[in-house]
């Protein structure tokens, strides 16, 4: 057997060196953690990469491999039971890979959003802002040239954080987005989801009674927290596109339908978040009994979400 790291219990993190020290004449194949009772194969504890998953981004090892594994990983994430059935306490945790993958997802979604956000910005400028009477694209290009296109590209990428304001004679740099893609508005809904997913992690790690009951090492909770960020990134980009195209769509489709489909999307995201954490506890980490912990997590998470909404409506 090849020892690649400190041998710990894959579930609770209990150091197994003492157990190994008692081996004298022969090595047993299977073991049991004296702390949490998890049964494992000693080979997996000594070399966790033995059980790497072929479809999973965290185990890809390269950016190209990550890209190839993204569809399968996203599909399994969409149905949390599928994900957690395979990503259990025995599955090796690779935080660096996970963070790189999240940044990749963020970059790709942001790049896809450039077109609708850019069109939204453009329509706002031409209809409501710089040219109250409207301007044609030809006229715009004649006045601003390639630099004008680059300004618009920059603003589509930078919204709602930074923007370049330009009139024929002046140019200046500003924090914040346009009128329709206000900074505060575009981070409100994602921050509600961020607070709800964070409270699940807090319940698992910080509250002593639940932590004691679950017997899960922090790294597993951190993995679930990082994976939940996918939903926040998704909501953020969808909301950003929705805000910037709102004025553009007005008059073409019924705004009511837009609002209803947006609320439906938020409802489904909420259900997903609850399901993801419940499945983590029950299927992934096999905590028993799990129902009390799941109900507690759901209540705390709803309270956190509601508190964030209240905070936003008072201070924003
Ligand atoms: Zn253990």
PDB file of C-alpha atoms and ligand atoms in Angstrom:
ATOM      1  CA  UNK A   1       0.000   0.000   0.000  1.00  0.00           C
ATOM      2  CA  UNK A   2       1.204   3.473  -0.928  1.00  0.00           C
ATOM      3  CA  UNK A   3       0.620   6.133   1.704  1.00  0.00           C
ATOM      4  CA  UNK A   4       0.043   9.543   0.104  1.00  0.00           C
ATOM      5  CA  UNK A   5      -1.180  11.626   3.059  1.00  0.00           C
ATOM      6  CA  UNK A   6      -2.103  11.455   6.727  1.00  0.00           C
ATOM      7  CA  UNK A   7      -4.636   8.638   6.894  1.00  0.00           C
ATOM      8  CA  UNK A   8      -7.908  10.082   8.180  1.00  0.00           C
ATOM      9  CA  UNK A   9     -11.467   8.802   8.309  1.00  0.00           C
ATOM     10  CA  UNK A  10     -13.029   9.976   5.024  1.00  0.00           C
ATOM     11  CA  UNK A  11     -16.229  10.965   6.812  1.00  0.00           C
ATOM     12  CA  UNK A  12     -15.296  12.567  10.137  1.00  0.00           C
ATOM     13  CA  UNK A  13     -11.580  13.235   9.686  1.00  0.00           C
ATOM     14  CA  UNK A  14     -10.470  11.149  12.690  1.00  0.00           C
ATOM     15  CA  UNK A  15      -6.731  10.402  12.458  1.00  0.00           C
ATOM     16  CA  UNK A  16      -6.216   6.679  11.756  1.00  0.00           C
ATOM     17  CA  UNK A  17      -2.431   6.643  12.331  1.00  0.00           C
ATOM     18  CA  UNK A  18      -2.906   5.139  15.780  1.00  0.00           C
ATOM     19  CA  UNK A  19      -4.959   2.326  14.303  1.00  0.00           C
ATOM     20  CA  UNK A  20      -2.317   1.649  11.650  1.00  0.00           C
ATOM     21  CA  UNK A  21       0.403   1.604  14.329  1.00  0.00           C
ATOM     22  CA  UNK A  22      -1.251  -1.453  15.881  1.00  0.00           C
ATOM     23  CA  UNK A  23      -0.743  -3.499  12.704  1.00  0.00           C
ATOM     24  CA  UNK A  24       2.092  -5.921  13.370  1.00  0.00           C
ATOM     25  CA  UNK A  25       2.315  -8.944  11.160  1.00  0.00           C
ATOM     26  CA  UNK A  26      -0.403  -8.286   8.595  1.00  0.00           C
ATOM     27  CA  UNK A  27      -2.484  -5.434   7.168  1.00  0.00           C
ATOM     28  CA  UNK A  28      -6.280  -5.830   7.292  1.00  0.00           C
ATOM     29  CA  UNK A  29      -8.213  -4.982   4.106  1.00  0.00           C
ATOM     30  CA  UNK A  30     -11.187  -3.310   5.748  1.00  0.00           C
ATOM     31  CA  UNK A  31     -11.493  -1.024   8.736  1.00  0.00           C
ATOM     32  CA  UNK A  32     -13.995   0.800  10.845  1.00  0.00           C
ATOM     33  CA  UNK A  33     -13.597   4.329  12.236  1.00  0.00           C
ATOM     34  CA  UNK A  34     -13.619   4.222  16.066  1.00  0.00           C
ATOM     35  CA  UNK A  35     -15.017   7.772  16.115  1.00  0.00           C
ATOM     36  CA  UNK A  36     -18.025   7.714  13.729  1.00  0.00           C
ATOM     37  CA  UNK A  37     -18.360   4.032  12.879  1.00  0.00           C
ATOM     38  CA  UNK A  38     -17.816   4.419   9.120  1.00  0.00           C
ATOM     39  CA  UNK A  39     -16.686   1.223   7.389  1.00  0.00           C
ATOM     40  CA  UNK A  40     -14.029   1.602   4.712  1.00  0.00           C
ATOM     41  CA  UNK A  41     -11.383  -0.191   2.696  1.00  0.00           C
ATOM     42  CA  UNK A  42      -7.928   0.692   4.067  1.00  0.00           C
ATOM     43  CA  UNK A  43      -6.634   1.073   0.497  1.00  0.00           C
ATOM     44  CA  UNK A  44      -9.075   3.966  -0.085  1.00  0.00           C
ATOM     45  CA  UNK A  45      -8.084   5.690   3.147  1.00  0.00           C
ATOM     46  CA  UNK A  46      -4.376   5.478   2.349  1.00  0.00           C
ATOM     47  CA  UNK A  47      -4.814   6.564  -1.286  1.00  0.00           C
ATOM     48  CA  UNK A  48      -8.142   8.406  -1.801  1.00  0.00           C
ATOM     49  CA  UNK A  49      -7.520   8.957  -5.554  1.00  0.00           C
ATOM     50  CA  UNK A  50      -8.220   5.209  -6.010  1.00  0.00           C
ATOM     51  CA  UNK A  51     -11.956   6.003  -6.039  1.00  0.00           C
ATOM     52  CA  UNK A  52     -11.878   9.058  -8.346  1.00  0.00           C
ATOM     53  CA  UNK A  53     -14.981   9.500 -10.515  1.00  0.00           C
ATOM     54  CA  UNK A  54     -14.577   9.588 -14.302  1.00  0.00           C
ATOM     55  CA  UNK A  55     -17.443  12.071 -14.928  1.00  0.00           C
ATOM     56  CA  UNK A  56     -16.703  14.527 -12.115  1.00  0.00           C
ATOM     57  CA  UNK A  57     -15.072  17.964 -12.627  1.00  0.00           C
ATOM     58  CA  UNK A  58     -13.306  17.971  -9.253  1.00  0.00           C
ATOM     59  CA  UNK A  59     -11.212  14.960 -10.348  1.00  0.00           C
ATOM     60  CA  UNK A  60     -10.480  16.195 -13.894  1.00  0.00           C
ATOM     61  CA  UNK A  61      -6.903  17.332 -13.250  1.00  0.00           C
ATOM     62  CA  UNK A  62      -6.854  19.736 -16.236  1.00  0.00           C
ATOM     63  CA  UNK A  63      -9.026  22.567 -17.562  1.00  0.00           C
ATOM     64  CA  UNK A  64      -9.726  20.656 -20.763  1.00  0.00           C
ATOM     65  CA  UNK A  65     -10.809  17.601 -18.775  1.00  0.00           C
ATOM     66  CA  UNK A  66     -12.992  19.838 -16.639  1.00  0.00           C
ATOM     67  CA  UNK A  67     -14.735  21.232 -19.725  1.00  0.00           C
ATOM     68  CA  UNK A  68     -15.385  17.697 -20.984  1.00  0.00           C
ATOM     69  CA  UNK A  69     -16.824  16.648 -17.618  1.00  0.00           C
ATOM     70  CA  UNK A  70     -18.996  19.748 -17.166  1.00  0.00           C
ATOM     71  CA  UNK A  71     -22.212  18.481 -18.874  1.00  0.00           C
ATOM     72  CA  UNK A  72     -22.287  15.248 -16.833  1.00  0.00           C
ATOM     73  CA  UNK A  73     -21.498  17.102 -13.598  1.00  0.00           C
ATOM     74  CA  UNK A  74     -24.175  19.754 -14.222  1.00  0.00           C
ATOM     75  CA  UNK A  75     -26.748  17.094 -15.084  1.00  0.00           C
ATOM     76  CA  UNK A  76     -26.079  15.179 -11.874  1.00  0.00           C
ATOM     77  CA  UNK A  77     -26.144  18.407  -9.872  1.00  0.00           C
ATOM     78  CA  UNK A  78     -29.554  19.229 -11.340  1.00  0.00           C
ATOM     79  CA  UNK A  79     -30.889  16.052  -9.714  1.00  0.00           C
ATOM     80  CA  UNK A  80     -29.071  16.236  -6.354  1.00  0.00           C
ATOM     81  CA  UNK A  81     -29.718  12.591  -5.436  1.00  0.00           C
ATOM     82  CA  UNK A  82     -27.771  11.485  -8.533  1.00  0.00           C
ATOM     83  CA  UNK A  83     -24.857  13.714  -7.533  1.00  0.00           C
ATOM     84  CA  UNK A  84     -24.716  12.756  -3.861  1.00  0.00           C
ATOM     85  CA  UNK A  85     -25.202   9.047  -4.513  1.00  0.00           C
ATOM     86  CA  UNK A  86     -21.777   9.074  -6.182  1.00  0.00           C
ATOM     87  CA  UNK A  87     -20.041  11.964  -4.431  1.00  0.00           C
ATOM     88  CA  UNK A  88     -20.050  10.497  -0.940  1.00  0.00           C
ATOM     89  CA  UNK A  89     -17.757  10.768   2.050  1.00  0.00           C
ATOM     90  CA  UNK A  90     -15.256   8.468   0.297  1.00  0.00           C
ATOM     91  CA  UNK A  91     -14.923  10.803  -2.709  1.00  0.00           C
ATOM     92  CA  UNK A  92     -11.642  12.711  -2.753  1.00  0.00           C
ATOM     93  CA  UNK A  93     -11.998  16.469  -2.259  1.00  0.00           C
ATOM     94  CA  UNK A  94     -10.026  18.731  -4.608  1.00  0.00           C
ATOM     95  CA  UNK A  95     -10.795  22.332  -3.647  1.00  0.00           C
ATOM     96  CA  UNK A  96      -8.435  23.893  -6.170  1.00  0.00           C
ATOM     97  CA  UNK A  97     -10.154  22.106  -9.044  1.00  0.00           C
ATOM     98  CA  UNK A  98     -13.576  22.987  -7.706  1.00  0.00           C
ATOM     99  CA  UNK A  99     -12.750  26.700  -7.415  1.00  0.00           C
ATOM    100  CA  UNK A 100     -11.179  26.796 -10.900  1.00  0.00           C
ATOM    101  CA  UNK A 101     -14.321  25.134 -12.279  1.00  0.00           C
ATOM    102  CA  UNK A 102     -16.607  27.667 -10.563  1.00  0.00           C
ATOM    103  CA  UNK A 103     -14.561  30.517 -12.062  1.00  0.00           C
ATOM    104  CA  UNK A 104     -14.882  28.835 -15.461  1.00  0.00           C
ATOM    105  CA  UNK A 105     -18.677  28.544 -15.123  1.00  0.00           C
ATOM    106  CA  UNK A 106     -18.808  32.186 -14.076  1.00  0.00           C
ATOM    107  CA  UNK A 107     -16.688  33.301 -17.052  1.00  0.00           C
ATOM    108  CA  UNK A 108     -18.713  31.300 -19.591  1.00  0.00           C
ATOM    109  CA  UNK A 109     -22.115  32.500 -18.318  1.00  0.00           C
ATOM    110  CA  UNK A 110     -20.817  36.062 -18.157  1.00  0.00           C
ATOM    111  CA  UNK A 111     -19.547  35.826 -21.741  1.00  0.00           C
ATOM    112  CA  UNK A 112     -22.913  34.456 -22.931  1.00  0.00           C
ATOM    113  CA  UNK A 113     -24.671  37.364 -21.214  1.00  0.00           C
ATOM    114  CA  UNK A 114     -22.583  39.983 -23.061  1.00  0.00           C
ATOM    115  CA  UNK A 115     -24.889  39.985 -26.100  1.00  0.00           C
ATOM    116  CA  UNK A 116     -28.264  40.572 -24.366  1.00  0.00           C
ATOM    117  CA  UNK A 117     -26.739  42.936 -21.773  1.00  0.00           C
ATOM    118  CA  UNK A 118     -24.959  44.881 -24.546  1.00  0.00           C
ATOM    119  CA  UNK A 119     -28.173  45.203 -26.555  1.00  0.00           C
ATOM    120  CA  UNK A 120     -30.021  46.305 -23.407  1.00  0.00           C
ATOM    121  CA  UNK A 121     -27.380  48.946 -22.662  1.00  0.00           C
ATOM    122  CA  UNK A 122     -27.462  50.162 -26.225  1.00  0.00           C
ATOM    123  CA  UNK A 123     -31.241  50.502 -26.271  1.00  0.00           C
ATOM    124  CA  UNK A 124     -31.195  52.342 -22.997  1.00  0.00           C
ATOM    125  CA  UNK A 125     -28.606  54.812 -24.278  1.00  0.00           C
ATOM    126  CA  UNK A 126     -30.361  55.377 -27.572  1.00  0.00           C
ATOM    127  CA  UNK A 127     -33.881  55.601 -26.175  1.00  0.00           C
ATOM    128  CA  UNK A 128     -33.638  57.127 -22.744  1.00  0.00           C
ATOM    129  CA  UNK A 129     -30.239  58.535 -22.101  1.00  0.00           C
ATOM    130  CA  UNK A 130     -27.649  59.977 -24.447  1.00  0.00           C
ATOM    131  CA  UNK A 131     -29.831  60.566 -27.475  1.00  0.00           C
ATOM    132  CA  UNK A 132     -33.341  61.348 -26.279  1.00  0.00           C
ATOM    133  CA  UNK A 133     -34.600  61.373 -29.851  1.00  0.00           C
ATOM    134  CA  UNK A 134     -32.875  58.128 -30.755  1.00  0.00           C
ATOM    135  CA  UNK A 135     -29.950  57.466 -33.033  1.00  0.00           C
ATOM    136  CA  UNK A 136     -29.222  54.910 -35.722  1.00  0.00           C
ATOM    137  CA  UNK A 137     -26.300  52.504 -35.471  1.00  0.00           C
ATOM    138  CA  UNK A 138     -24.755  54.038 -38.623  1.00  0.00           C
ATOM    139  CA  UNK A 139     -24.888  57.490 -37.080  1.00  0.00           C
ATOM    140  CA  UNK A 140     -23.380  56.149 -33.864  1.00  0.00           C
ATOM    141  CA  UNK A 141     -20.547  54.447 -35.682  1.00  0.00           C
ATOM    142  CA  UNK A 142     -19.855  57.611 -37.667  1.00  0.00           C
ATOM    143  CA  UNK A 143     -19.632  59.649 -34.440  1.00  0.00           C
ATOM    144  CA  UNK A 144     -17.673  57.205 -32.220  1.00  0.00           C
ATOM    145  CA  UNK A 145     -15.901  54.772 -34.550  1.00  0.00           C
ATOM    146  CA  UNK A 146     -14.321  51.552 -33.282  1.00  0.00           C
ATOM    147  CA  UNK A 147     -13.681  53.176 -29.875  1.00  0.00           C
ATOM    148  CA  UNK A 148     -17.436  53.503 -29.433  1.00  0.00           C
ATOM    149  CA  UNK A 149     -17.891  49.766 -30.023  1.00  0.00           C
ATOM    150  CA  UNK A 150     -15.152  49.011 -27.501  1.00  0.00           C
ATOM    151  CA  UNK A 151     -16.867  51.274 -24.939  1.00  0.00           C
ATOM    152  CA  UNK A 152     -20.104  49.343 -25.433  1.00  0.00           C
ATOM    153  CA  UNK A 153     -18.273  45.995 -25.184  1.00  0.00           C
ATOM    154  CA  UNK A 154     -16.572  47.157 -21.985  1.00  0.00           C
ATOM    155  CA  UNK A 155     -19.912  48.277 -20.541  1.00  0.00           C
ATOM    156  CA  UNK A 156     -21.595  44.977 -21.400  1.00  0.00           C
ATOM    157  CA  UNK A 157     -18.814  43.101 -19.562  1.00  0.00           C
ATOM    158  CA  UNK A 158     -18.526  45.540 -16.659  1.00  0.00           C
ATOM    159  CA  UNK A 159     -22.228  46.028 -15.907  1.00  0.00           C
ATOM    160  CA  UNK A 160     -23.391  46.542 -13.209  1.00  0.00           C
ATOM    161  CA  UNK A 161     -20.001  47.265 -11.568  1.00  0.00           C
ATOM    162  CA  UNK A 162     -18.314  49.796 -13.866  1.00  0.00           C
ATOM    163  CA  UNK A 163     -19.172  51.723 -17.013  1.00  0.00           C
ATOM    164  CA  UNK A 164     -17.672  54.258 -19.394  1.00  0.00           C
ATOM    165  CA  UNK A 165     -19.878  57.292 -19.978  1.00  0.00           C
ATOM    166  CA  UNK A 166     -19.194  59.117 -23.197  1.00  0.00           C
ATOM    167  CA  UNK A 167     -20.687  61.976 -25.098  1.00  0.00           C
ATOM    168  CA  UNK A 168     -19.249  63.227 -28.384  1.00  0.00           C
ATOM    169  CA  UNK A 169     -16.886  65.558 -26.476  1.00  0.00           C
ATOM    170  CA  UNK A 170     -16.322  63.948 -23.044  1.00  0.00           C
ATOM    171  CA  UNK A 171     -15.463  60.537 -21.643  1.00  0.00           C
ATOM    172  CA  UNK A 172     -15.502  59.468 -17.994  1.00  0.00           C
ATOM    173  CA  UNK A 173     -15.330  56.299 -15.893  1.00  0.00           C
ATOM    174  CA  UNK A 174     -18.038  55.460 -13.371  1.00  0.00           C
ATOM    175  CA  UNK A 175     -18.876  52.854 -10.745  1.00  0.00           C
ATOM    176  CA  UNK A 176     -22.300  51.229 -11.082  1.00  0.00           C
ATOM    177  CA  UNK A 177     -24.374  50.154 -14.049  1.00  0.00           C
ATOM    178  CA  UNK A 178     -26.872  51.953 -16.181  1.00  0.00           C
ATOM    179  CA  UNK A 179     -30.274  53.040 -14.989  1.00  0.00           C
ATOM    180  CA  UNK A 180     -31.842  49.694 -15.962  1.00  0.00           C
ATOM    181  CA  UNK A 181     -29.003  47.540 -14.613  1.00  0.00           C
ATOM    182  CA  UNK A 182     -28.594  49.084 -11.209  1.00  0.00           C
ATOM    183  CA  UNK A 183     -25.857  47.556  -9.030  1.00  0.00           C
ATOM    184  CA  UNK A 184     -28.023  47.122  -5.913  1.00  0.00           C
ATOM    185  CA  UNK A 185     -30.913  45.603  -7.867  1.00  0.00           C
ATOM    186  CA  UNK A 186     -28.715  43.044  -9.587  1.00  0.00           C
ATOM    187  CA  UNK A 187     -27.114  41.658  -6.424  1.00  0.00           C
ATOM    188  CA  UNK A 188     -30.256  41.537  -4.264  1.00  0.00           C
ATOM    189  CA  UNK A 189     -31.770  38.243  -5.396  1.00  0.00           C
ATOM    190  CA  UNK A 190     -28.433  36.374  -5.629  1.00  0.00           C
ATOM    191  CA  UNK A 191     -27.592  37.534  -2.088  1.00  0.00           C
ATOM    192  CA  UNK A 192     -30.851  36.047  -0.774  1.00  0.00           C
ATOM    193  CA  UNK A 193     -29.774  32.656  -2.156  1.00  0.00           C
ATOM    194  CA  UNK A 194     -26.223  33.149  -0.898  1.00  0.00           C
ATOM    195  CA  UNK A 195     -27.478  33.700   2.644  1.00  0.00           C
ATOM    196  CA  UNK A 196     -29.780  30.663   2.423  1.00  0.00           C
ATOM    197  CA  UNK A 197     -27.023  28.279   1.285  1.00  0.00           C
ATOM    198  CA  UNK A 198     -24.568  29.698   3.827  1.00  0.00           C
ATOM    199  CA  UNK A 199     -26.926  29.056   6.733  1.00  0.00           C
ATOM    200  CA  UNK A 200     -27.048  25.348   5.770  1.00  0.00           C
ATOM    201  CA  UNK A 201     -23.256  25.227   6.099  1.00  0.00           C
ATOM    202  CA  UNK A 202     -23.433  27.106   9.416  1.00  0.00           C
ATOM    203  CA  UNK A 203     -26.019  24.643  10.752  1.00  0.00           C
ATOM    204  CA  UNK A 204     -23.747  21.721   9.795  1.00  0.00           C
ATOM    205  CA  UNK A 205     -20.514  23.171  11.166  1.00  0.00           C
ATOM    206  CA  UNK A 206     -21.050  25.753  13.868  1.00  0.00           C
ATOM    207  CA  UNK A 207     -24.020  24.594  15.917  1.00  0.00           C
ATOM    208  CA  UNK A 208     -22.416  22.088  18.340  1.00  0.00           C
ATOM    209  CA  UNK A 209     -25.430  19.754  18.701  1.00  0.00           C
ATOM    210  CA  UNK A 210     -25.935  19.347  14.965  1.00  0.00           C
ATOM    211  CA  UNK A 211     -22.220  19.061  14.330  1.00  0.00           C
ATOM    212  CA  UNK A 212     -21.966  16.329  16.921  1.00  0.00           C
ATOM    213  CA  UNK A 213     -24.937  14.516  15.403  1.00  0.00           C
ATOM    214  CA  UNK A 214     -23.645  14.689  11.845  1.00  0.00           C
ATOM    215  CA  UNK A 215     -19.966  13.819  12.522  1.00  0.00           C
ATOM    216  CA  UNK A 216     -18.926  15.281   9.198  1.00  0.00           C
ATOM    217  CA  UNK A 217     -15.577  16.937   8.624  1.00  0.00           C
ATOM    218  CA  UNK A 218     -15.657  20.568   7.515  1.00  0.00           C
ATOM    219  CA  UNK A 219     -14.269  19.816   4.055  1.00  0.00           C
ATOM    220  CA  UNK A 220     -17.461  17.954   3.057  1.00  0.00           C
ATOM    221  CA  UNK A 221     -19.614  20.906   4.102  1.00  0.00           C
ATOM    222  CA  UNK A 222     -17.262  23.270   2.257  1.00  0.00           C
ATOM    223  CA  UNK A 223     -17.631  21.159  -0.907  1.00  0.00           C
ATOM    224  CA  UNK A 224     -21.444  21.357  -0.655  1.00  0.00           C
ATOM    225  CA  UNK A 225     -21.249  25.108  -0.046  1.00  0.00           C
ATOM    226  CA  UNK A 226     -18.993  25.657  -3.082  1.00  0.00           C
ATOM    227  CA  UNK A 227     -21.236  23.480  -5.274  1.00  0.00           C
ATOM    228  CA  UNK A 228     -24.315  25.466  -4.169  1.00  0.00           C
ATOM    229  CA  UNK A 229     -22.572  28.559  -5.556  1.00  0.00           C
ATOM    230  CA  UNK A 230     -23.409  27.250  -9.049  1.00  0.00           C
ATOM    231  CA  UNK A 231     -27.036  28.207  -8.403  1.00  0.00           C
ATOM    232  CA  UNK A 232     -26.083  31.688  -7.179  1.00  0.00           C
ATOM    233  CA  UNK A 233     -23.872  32.284 -10.232  1.00  0.00           C
ATOM    234  CA  UNK A 234     -26.698  31.109 -12.499  1.00  0.00           C
ATOM    235  CA  UNK A 235     -29.319  33.282 -10.775  1.00  0.00           C
ATOM    236  CA  UNK A 236     -26.992  36.285 -10.846  1.00  0.00           C
ATOM    237  CA  UNK A 237     -26.414  36.057 -14.613  1.00  0.00           C
ATOM    238  CA  UNK A 238     -30.074  35.345 -15.448  1.00  0.00           C
ATOM    239  CA  UNK A 239     -31.168  38.258 -13.292  1.00  0.00           C
ATOM    240  CA  UNK A 240     -28.546  40.509 -14.881  1.00  0.00           C
ATOM    241  CA  UNK A 241     -29.831  39.650 -18.358  1.00  0.00           C
ATOM    242  CA  UNK A 242     -33.461  40.059 -17.230  1.00  0.00           C
ATOM    243  CA  UNK A 243     -32.791  43.512 -15.763  1.00  0.00           C
ATOM    244  CA  UNK A 244     -30.912  44.785 -18.779  1.00  0.00           C
ATOM    245  CA  UNK A 245     -33.435  43.527 -21.344  1.00  0.00           C
ATOM    246  CA  UNK A 246     -36.540  44.505 -19.393  1.00  0.00           C
ATOM    247  CA  UNK A 247     -37.022  47.836 -21.207  1.00  0.00           C
ATOM    248  CA  UNK A 248     -36.088  46.302 -24.482  1.00  0.00           C
ATOM    249  CA  UNK A 249     -38.790  43.594 -24.212  1.00  0.00           C
ATOM    250  CA  UNK A 250     -41.472  46.003 -23.075  1.00  0.00           C
ATOM    251  CA  UNK A 251     -43.964  46.436 -25.882  1.00  0.00           C
ATOM    252  CA  UNK A 252     -42.924  43.140 -27.542  1.00  0.00           C
ATOM    253  CA  UNK A 253     -44.087  40.653 -24.930  1.00  0.00           C
ATOM    254  CA  UNK A 254     -46.375  40.924 -21.939  1.00  0.00           C
ATOM    255  CA  UNK A 255     -44.257  41.965 -18.945  1.00  0.00           C
ATOM    256  CA  UNK A 256     -46.577  39.883 -16.745  1.00  0.00           C
ATOM    257  CA  UNK A 257     -45.384  36.665 -18.438  1.00  0.00           C
ATOM    258  CA  UNK A 258     -41.799  37.743 -17.949  1.00  0.00           C
ATOM    259  CA  UNK A 259     -42.401  38.387 -14.248  1.00  0.00           C
ATOM    260  CA  UNK A 260     -44.240  35.075 -13.783  1.00  0.00           C
ATOM    261  CA  UNK A 261     -41.526  33.017 -15.493  1.00  0.00           C
ATOM    262  CA  UNK A 262     -38.899  34.797 -13.437  1.00  0.00           C
ATOM    263  CA  UNK A 263     -40.709  34.073 -10.175  1.00  0.00           C
ATOM    264  CA  UNK A 264     -41.140  30.437 -11.296  1.00  0.00           C
ATOM    265  CA  UNK A 265     -37.394  30.218 -11.893  1.00  0.00           C
ATOM    266  CA  UNK A 266     -36.699  31.575  -8.397  1.00  0.00           C
ATOM    267  CA  UNK A 267     -39.158  29.059  -6.896  1.00  0.00           C
ATOM    268  CA  UNK A 268     -37.453  26.164  -8.674  1.00  0.00           C
ATOM    269  CA  UNK A 269     -34.040  27.432  -7.540  1.00  0.00           C
ATOM    270  CA  UNK A 270     -35.305  27.538  -3.963  1.00  0.00           C
ATOM    271  CA  UNK A 271     -36.571  23.948  -4.197  1.00  0.00           C
ATOM    272  CA  UNK A 272     -33.262  22.891  -5.735  1.00  0.00           C
ATOM    273  CA  UNK A 273     -31.229  24.483  -2.940  1.00  0.00           C
ATOM    274  CA  UNK A 274     -33.269  22.731  -0.238  1.00  0.00           C
ATOM    275  CA  UNK A 275     -33.132  19.422  -2.104  1.00  0.00           C
ATOM    276  CA  UNK A 276     -29.365  19.731  -2.680  1.00  0.00           C
ATOM    277  CA  UNK A 277     -28.579  20.131   1.043  1.00  0.00           C
ATOM    278  CA  UNK A 278     -31.140  17.560   2.177  1.00  0.00           C
ATOM    279  CA  UNK A 279     -29.649  15.052  -0.283  1.00  0.00           C
ATOM    280  CA  UNK A 280     -26.126  15.944   0.903  1.00  0.00           C
ATOM    281  CA  UNK A 281     -27.048  15.091   4.489  1.00  0.00           C
ATOM    282  CA  UNK A 282     -29.108  11.999   3.752  1.00  0.00           C
ATOM    283  CA  UNK A 283     -27.616  10.469   0.592  1.00  0.00           C
ATOM    284  CA  UNK A 284     -24.085  11.891   0.432  1.00  0.00           C
ATOM    285  CA  UNK A 285     -23.018  11.866   4.076  1.00  0.00           C
ATOM    286  CA  UNK A 286     -25.527   9.189   5.203  1.00  0.00           C
ATOM    287  CA  UNK A 287     -26.258  10.995   8.460  1.00  0.00           C
ATOM    288  CA  UNK A 288     -28.724   8.958  10.552  1.00  0.00           C
ATOM    289  CA  UNK A 289     -31.205  10.013  11.782  1.00  0.00           C
ATOM    290  CA  UNK A 290     -31.351  12.828   9.241  1.00  0.00           C
ATOM    291  CA  UNK A 291     -34.878  14.280   9.313  1.00  0.00           C
ATOM    292  CA  UNK A 292     -34.411  16.547  12.322  1.00  0.00           C
ATOM    293  CA  UNK A 293     -31.258  18.034  10.798  1.00  0.00           C
ATOM    294  CA  UNK A 294     -32.942  18.510   7.408  1.00  0.00           C
ATOM    295  CA  UNK A 295     -36.016  20.205   8.881  1.00  0.00           C
ATOM    296  CA  UNK A 296     -33.821  22.421  11.068  1.00  0.00           C
ATOM    297  CA  UNK A 297     -31.704  23.369   8.039  1.00  0.00           C
ATOM    298  CA  UNK A 298     -34.771  24.204   5.944  1.00  0.00           C
ATOM    299  CA  UNK A 299     -36.316  26.387   8.647  1.00  0.00           C
ATOM    300  CA  UNK A 300     -33.045  28.214   9.339  1.00  0.00           C
ATOM    301  CA  UNK A 301     -32.436  28.695   5.631  1.00  0.00           C
ATOM    302  CA  UNK A 302     -35.926  30.133   5.033  1.00  0.00           C
ATOM    303  CA  UNK A 303     -35.480  32.472   7.995  1.00  0.00           C
ATOM    304  CA  UNK A 304     -32.121  33.599   6.593  1.00  0.00           C
ATOM    305  CA  UNK A 305     -33.662  34.232   3.171  1.00  0.00           C
ATOM    306  CA  UNK A 306     -36.566  36.149   4.672  1.00  0.00           C
ATOM    307  CA  UNK A 307     -34.222  38.218   6.872  1.00  0.00           C
ATOM    308  CA  UNK A 308     -32.145  39.131   3.813  1.00  0.00           C
ATOM    309  CA  UNK A 309     -35.302  40.234   1.952  1.00  0.00           C
ATOM    310  CA  UNK A 310     -36.296  42.388   4.942  1.00  0.00           C
ATOM    311  CA  UNK A 311     -32.800  43.857   5.187  1.00  0.00           C
ATOM    312  CA  UNK A 312     -32.796  44.695   1.474  1.00  0.00           C
ATOM    313  CA  UNK A 313     -36.232  46.287   1.532  1.00  0.00           C
ATOM    314  CA  UNK A 314     -35.222  48.485   4.486  1.00  0.00           C
ATOM    315  CA  UNK A 315     -31.714  49.519   3.420  1.00  0.00           C
ATOM    316  CA  UNK A 316     -31.682  49.329  -0.375  1.00  0.00           C
TER     317      UNK A 316
HETATM  318 ZN1  LIG B   1     -14.921   8.595  11.265  1.00  0.00          ZN
END
